[in-house]
Amino acid sequence: DSGVTQTPKHLITATGQRVTLRCSPRSGDLSVYWYQQSLDQGLQFLIQYYNGEERAKGNILERFSAQQFPDLHSELNLSSLELGDSALYFCASSALGLEGYEQYFGPGTRLTVT
Amino acid sequence: AQSVAQPEDQVNVAEGNPLTVKCTYSVSGNPYLFWYVQYPNRGLQFLLKYITGDNLVKGSYGFEAEFNKSQTSFHLKKPSALVSDSALYFCAVTPGNTPLVFGKGTRLSVIA
């Protein structure tokens, strides 16, 4: 168990809908990362937050947004969902915002868009 | 921009034999290199990392990796494979000031 929790485990929704994925980092970790894993694209970095502030942005679509709250949990909001958004979404956390620190991954949320 | 190549989609090895999962990278400056493992229906687990120092890095579950600067490689190795090592392995790199870039992954299958 990495200490990172994600809810829900599974999510099935229809095209055009909006969903929110939640992540609680390991105790004491200030940095949260979101990734999308799909069969054809591999593991894609979406966005990083450090202590409530956006730190880095990757291949995140404009329909997607995220935030990190004062208690350090993070939410990833996906809107106007398309079939191609079906994927595993992982959250990871690390102690600091420095990239030499290993990241600890949650179990993921499997999103299915029908 | 940094990149990682894992040239083999699949590696098959017999239980008890040594295993190698290959990784080459491209990055400006000195690399921070990582290996992660993903078991079915699980998140990625950290195995080991190279930041600086000894080129041979030892990690969890008996795995090790050798950093080779001239060949820009960071191959993952284990002297004696176990069936329970069967999983998806990811190599990742960063120059230290940008998020990790992951390879596509290599599926390791250890056959009893």
Tab-separated table of C-alpha atoms in Angstrom:
chain	number	residue	atom	x	y	z
A	1	ASP	CA	0.000	0.000	0.000
A	2	SER	CA	1.571	3.282	-1.181
A	3	GLY	CA	-0.432	5.494	1.179
A	4	VAL	CA	-2.003	7.355	-1.754
A	5	THR	CA	-5.757	6.904	-2.029
A	6	GLN	CA	-7.976	7.521	-5.016
A	7	THR	CA	-11.729	7.490	-5.342
A	8	PRO	CA	-13.718	6.148	-6.991
A	9	LYS	CA	-12.070	2.938	-8.205
A	10	HIS	CA	-14.331	2.668	-11.212
A	11	LEU	CA	-16.484	5.196	-13.013
A	12	ILE	CA	-18.812	4.588	-15.931
A	13	THR	CA	-20.421	7.580	-17.558
A	14	ALA	CA	-21.789	8.786	-20.863
A	15	THR	CA	-20.277	11.047	-23.480
A	16	GLY	CA	-20.741	14.738	-22.761
A	17	GLN	CA	-20.844	14.257	-18.996
A	18	ARG	CA	-18.532	15.658	-16.313
A	19	VAL	CA	-16.775	13.678	-13.586
A	20	THR	CA	-14.496	14.430	-10.653
A	21	LEU	CA	-11.690	12.149	-9.540
A	22	ARG	CA	-10.278	12.538	-6.069
A	23	CYS	CA	-6.809	11.882	-4.679
A	24	SER	CA	-5.382	12.010	-1.169
A	25	PRO	CA	-1.577	12.048	-1.092
A	26	ARG	CA	0.651	10.269	1.392
A	27	SER	CA	0.787	11.945	4.756
A	28	GLY	CA	3.246	14.828	4.586
A	29	ASP	CA	3.654	14.833	0.805
A	30	LEU	CA	3.194	18.277	-0.700
A	31	SER	CA	3.331	17.420	-4.383
A	32	VAL	CA	0.554	15.720	-6.344
A	33	TYR	CA	0.741	14.514	-9.934
A	34	TRP	CA	-2.003	13.290	-12.262
A	35	TYR	CA	-1.401	10.800	-15.062
A	36	GLN	CA	-3.532	9.184	-17.732
A	37	GLN	CA	-2.761	5.626	-18.796
A	38	SER	CA	-4.274	4.260	-21.968
A	39	LEU	CA	-3.306	1.332	-24.168
A	40	ASP	CA	-2.298	3.425	-27.160
A	41	GLN	CA	-0.719	6.430	-25.400
A	42	GLY	CA	1.045	4.776	-22.494
A	43	LEU	CA	1.479	6.790	-19.298
A	44	GLN	CA	0.945	10.503	-19.933
A	45	PHE	CA	1.682	13.211	-17.397
A	46	LEU	CA	-1.224	15.619	-17.072
A	47	ILE	CA	-0.502	18.125	-14.318
A	48	GLN	CA	1.395	18.667	-11.060
A	49	TYR	CA	0.484	20.663	-7.976
A	50	TYR	CA	2.811	21.603	-5.161
A	51	ASN	CA	1.392	22.848	-1.891
A	52	GLY	CA	-1.738	24.160	-3.558
A	53	GLU	CA	-0.113	25.799	-6.559
A	54	GLU	CA	0.097	24.490	-10.103
A	55	ARG	CA	3.709	23.489	-10.703
A	56	ALA	CA	3.835	21.894	-14.139
A	57	LYS	CA	1.487	21.095	-16.964
A	58	GLY	CA	1.752	18.234	-19.398
A	59	ASN	CA	-0.579	16.913	-22.044
A	60	ILE	CA	-3.743	18.036	-20.305
A	61	LEU	CA	-6.735	18.877	-22.464
A	62	GLU	CA	-8.588	22.152	-21.969
A	63	ARG	CA	-11.662	20.108	-20.999
A	64	PHE	CA	-9.702	18.829	-17.993
A	65	SER	CA	-8.804	20.828	-14.917
A	66	ALA	CA	-7.396	20.111	-11.498
A	67	GLN	CA	-6.834	21.721	-8.156
A	68	GLN	CA	-5.138	21.001	-4.858
A	69	PHE	CA	-6.909	22.025	-1.688
A	70	PRO	CA	-5.460	23.387	1.589
A	71	ASP	CA	-5.580	19.884	3.127
A	72	LEU	CA	-3.443	18.807	0.112
A	73	HIS	CA	-5.975	16.481	-1.445
A	74	SER	CA	-6.469	16.996	-5.158
A	75	GLU	CA	-9.304	16.678	-7.620
A	76	LEU	CA	-9.175	16.148	-11.367
A	77	ASN	CA	-12.240	17.374	-13.230
A	78	LEU	CA	-12.997	15.942	-16.656
A	79	SER	CA	-15.789	17.555	-18.658
A	80	SER	CA	-17.501	17.115	-22.023
A	81	LEU	CA	-16.288	13.551	-21.911
A	82	GLU	CA	-15.493	11.701	-25.116
A	83	LEU	CA	-15.059	8.004	-25.799
A	84	GLY	CA	-11.310	8.560	-26.098
A	85	ASP	CA	-11.123	9.755	-22.501
A	86	SER	CA	-11.676	6.195	-21.326
A	87	ALA	CA	-8.486	5.313	-19.465
A	88	LEU	CA	-6.897	4.671	-16.104
A	89	TYR	CA	-6.202	7.880	-14.219
A	90	PHE	CA	-3.462	7.773	-11.615
A	91	CYS	CA	-2.549	10.184	-8.921
A	92	ALA	CA	0.927	10.163	-7.408
A	93	SER	CA	2.531	12.122	-4.611
A	94	SER	CA	6.055	12.965	-3.566
A	95	ALA	CA	7.625	14.654	-0.591
A	96	LEU	CA	8.691	17.792	-2.378
A	97	GLY	CA	8.292	19.380	-5.766
A	98	LEU	CA	11.796	18.365	-6.708
A	99	GLU	CA	11.939	15.722	-9.382
A	100	GLY	CA	14.705	13.712	-7.781
A	101	TYR	CA	12.196	12.364	-5.306
A	102	GLU	CA	10.364	9.172	-6.119
A	103	GLN	CA	6.650	9.327	-6.644
A	104	TYR	CA	4.159	7.075	-4.893
A	105	PHE	CA	1.182	6.070	-6.993
A	106	GLY	CA	-2.394	5.452	-5.994
A	107	PRO	CA	-4.371	2.445	-7.265
A	108	GLY	CA	-6.006	4.497	-10.016
A	109	THR	CA	-9.515	5.302	-11.191
A	110	ARG	CA	-10.723	3.398	-14.233
A	111	LEU	CA	-12.951	5.677	-16.290
A	112	THR	CA	-15.192	4.195	-18.947
A	113	VAL	CA	-17.058	6.595	-21.215
A	114	THR	CA	-19.910	5.004	-23.155
B	1	ALA	CA	12.986	17.577	-24.319
B	2	GLN	CA	13.714	14.368	-22.537
B	3	SER	CA	12.634	10.958	-23.805
B	4	VAL	CA	12.842	7.307	-22.845
B	5	ALA	CA	12.940	4.264	-25.073
B	6	GLN	CA	12.127	0.767	-23.933
B	7	PRO	CA	12.909	-1.179	-27.088
B	8	GLU	CA	11.178	-4.406	-26.085
B	9	ASP	CA	7.418	-4.561	-25.633
B	10	GLN	CA	7.733	-8.037	-24.121
B	11	VAL	CA	10.514	-9.987	-22.424
B	12	ASN	CA	10.149	-13.689	-21.668
B	13	VAL	CA	12.498	-15.463	-19.291
B	14	ALA	CA	12.521	-18.801	-17.523
B	15	GLU	CA	12.260	-18.842	-13.750
B	16	GLY	CA	15.693	-18.885	-12.158
B	17	ASN	CA	17.393	-17.285	-15.151
B	18	PRO	CA	18.793	-13.766	-15.094
B	19	LEU	CA	16.608	-11.057	-16.562
B	20	THR	CA	17.314	-7.730	-18.227
B	21	VAL	CA	14.797	-5.061	-19.179
B	22	LYS	CA	16.342	-2.409	-21.395
B	23	CYS	CA	16.012	1.360	-21.186
B	24	THR	CA	17.775	4.147	-23.046
B	25	TYR	CA	17.191	7.818	-22.464
B	26	SER	CA	17.764	11.251	-23.881
B	27	VAL	CA	17.997	14.293	-21.616
B	28	SER	CA	19.820	17.604	-21.418
B	29	GLY	CA	22.191	17.638	-18.508
B	30	ASN	CA	22.525	15.009	-15.838
B	31	PRO	CA	19.652	12.541	-15.687
B	32	TYR	CA	17.576	11.368	-12.774
B	33	LEU	CA	16.496	7.842	-13.734
B	34	PHE	CA	13.792	5.650	-12.242
B	35	TRP	CA	12.279	2.209	-12.608
B	36	TYR	CA	8.700	1.460	-11.638
B	37	VAL	CA	6.704	-1.782	-11.764
B	38	GLN	CA	2.981	-2.175	-12.331
B	39	TYR	CA	1.132	-5.326	-11.360
B	40	PRO	CA	-2.323	-6.018	-12.863
B	41	ASN	CA	-5.018	-3.631	-11.625
B	42	ARG	CA	-2.525	-1.785	-9.430
B	43	GLY	CA	-0.732	1.545	-9.495
B	44	LEU	CA	2.953	1.872	-10.268
B	45	GLN	CA	5.396	0.942	-7.530
B	46	PHE	CA	8.816	2.546	-7.182
B	47	LEU	CA	11.694	0.053	-7.616
B	48	LEU	CA	14.880	2.106	-7.693
B	49	LYS	CA	16.446	5.350	-8.834
B	50	TYR	CA	19.760	6.795	-9.960
B	51	ILE	CA	20.533	10.383	-9.037
B	52	THR	CA	24.288	10.443	-8.660
B	53	GLY	CA	27.112	8.271	-7.367
B	54	ASP	CA	27.659	4.561	-7.925
B	55	ASN	CA	26.564	3.458	-11.380
B	56	LEU	CA	25.085	0.243	-9.990
B	57	VAL	CA	21.908	0.923	-8.079
B	58	LYS	CA	20.186	-1.666	-5.925
B	59	GLY	CA	16.456	-1.577	-5.371
B	60	SER	CA	13.479	-3.475	-4.087
B	61	TYR	CA	12.776	-7.210	-4.576
B	62	GLY	CA	16.371	-7.990	-5.623
B	63	PHE	CA	16.353	-5.718	-8.669
B	64	GLU	CA	19.297	-3.574	-9.677
B	65	ALA	CA	20.054	-1.237	-12.546
B	66	GLU	CA	23.244	-0.040	-14.136
B	67	PHE	CA	23.646	3.544	-15.264
B	68	ASN	CA	25.853	3.847	-18.360
B	69	LYS	CA	26.419	7.461	-19.314
B	70	SER	CA	28.268	6.795	-22.571
B	71	GLN	CA	25.508	4.515	-23.830
B	72	THR	CA	22.734	6.607	-22.231
B	73	SER	CA	21.263	3.437	-20.815
B	74	PHE	CA	19.737	2.360	-17.523
B	75	HIS	CA	18.961	-1.346	-17.869
B	76	LEU	CA	17.064	-3.149	-15.124
B	77	LYS	CA	18.471	-6.503	-14.032
B	78	LYS	CA	17.847	-9.353	-11.638
B	79	PRO	CA	20.158	-12.358	-11.197
B	80	SER	CA	17.391	-14.944	-10.785
B	81	ALA	CA	13.840	-14.310	-12.021
B	82	LEU	CA	10.729	-15.334	-10.098
B	83	VAL	CA	7.285	-16.021	-11.528
B	84	SER	CA	6.030	-13.275	-9.217
B	85	ASP	CA	8.242	-10.773	-11.083
B	86	SER	CA	5.862	-10.994	-14.054
B	87	ALA	CA	4.514	-7.456	-14.494
B	88	LEU	CA	4.782	-4.286	-16.552
B	89	TYR	CA	8.008	-2.325	-16.030
B	90	PHE	CA	8.449	1.382	-16.712
B	91	CYS	CA	11.645	3.381	-17.020
B	92	ALA	CA	11.421	7.147	-16.438
B	93	VAL	CA	13.776	10.125	-16.716
B	94	THR	CA	13.967	13.784	-15.747
B	95	PRO	CA	16.759	16.360	-15.815
B	96	GLY	CA	15.593	17.317	-12.330
B	97	ASN	CA	13.537	20.412	-13.002
B	98	THR	CA	10.692	18.993	-15.082
B	99	PRO	CA	8.251	16.140	-14.470
B	100	LEU	CA	9.161	12.567	-15.201
B	101	VAL	CA	8.829	11.208	-18.715
B	102	PHE	CA	7.950	7.519	-18.800
B	103	GLY	CA	8.761	4.908	-21.398
B	104	LYS	CA	6.008	2.863	-22.999
B	105	GLY	CA	6.643	-0.036	-20.671
B	106	THR	CA	7.984	-3.567	-21.065
B	107	ARG	CA	5.887	-6.572	-20.133
B	108	LEU	CA	7.989	-9.163	-18.347
B	109	SER	CA	6.768	-12.732	-18.344
B	110	VAL	CA	8.601	-15.251	-16.163
B	111	ILE	CA	7.785	-18.805	-17.073
B	112	ALA	CA	7.945	-21.597	-14.513
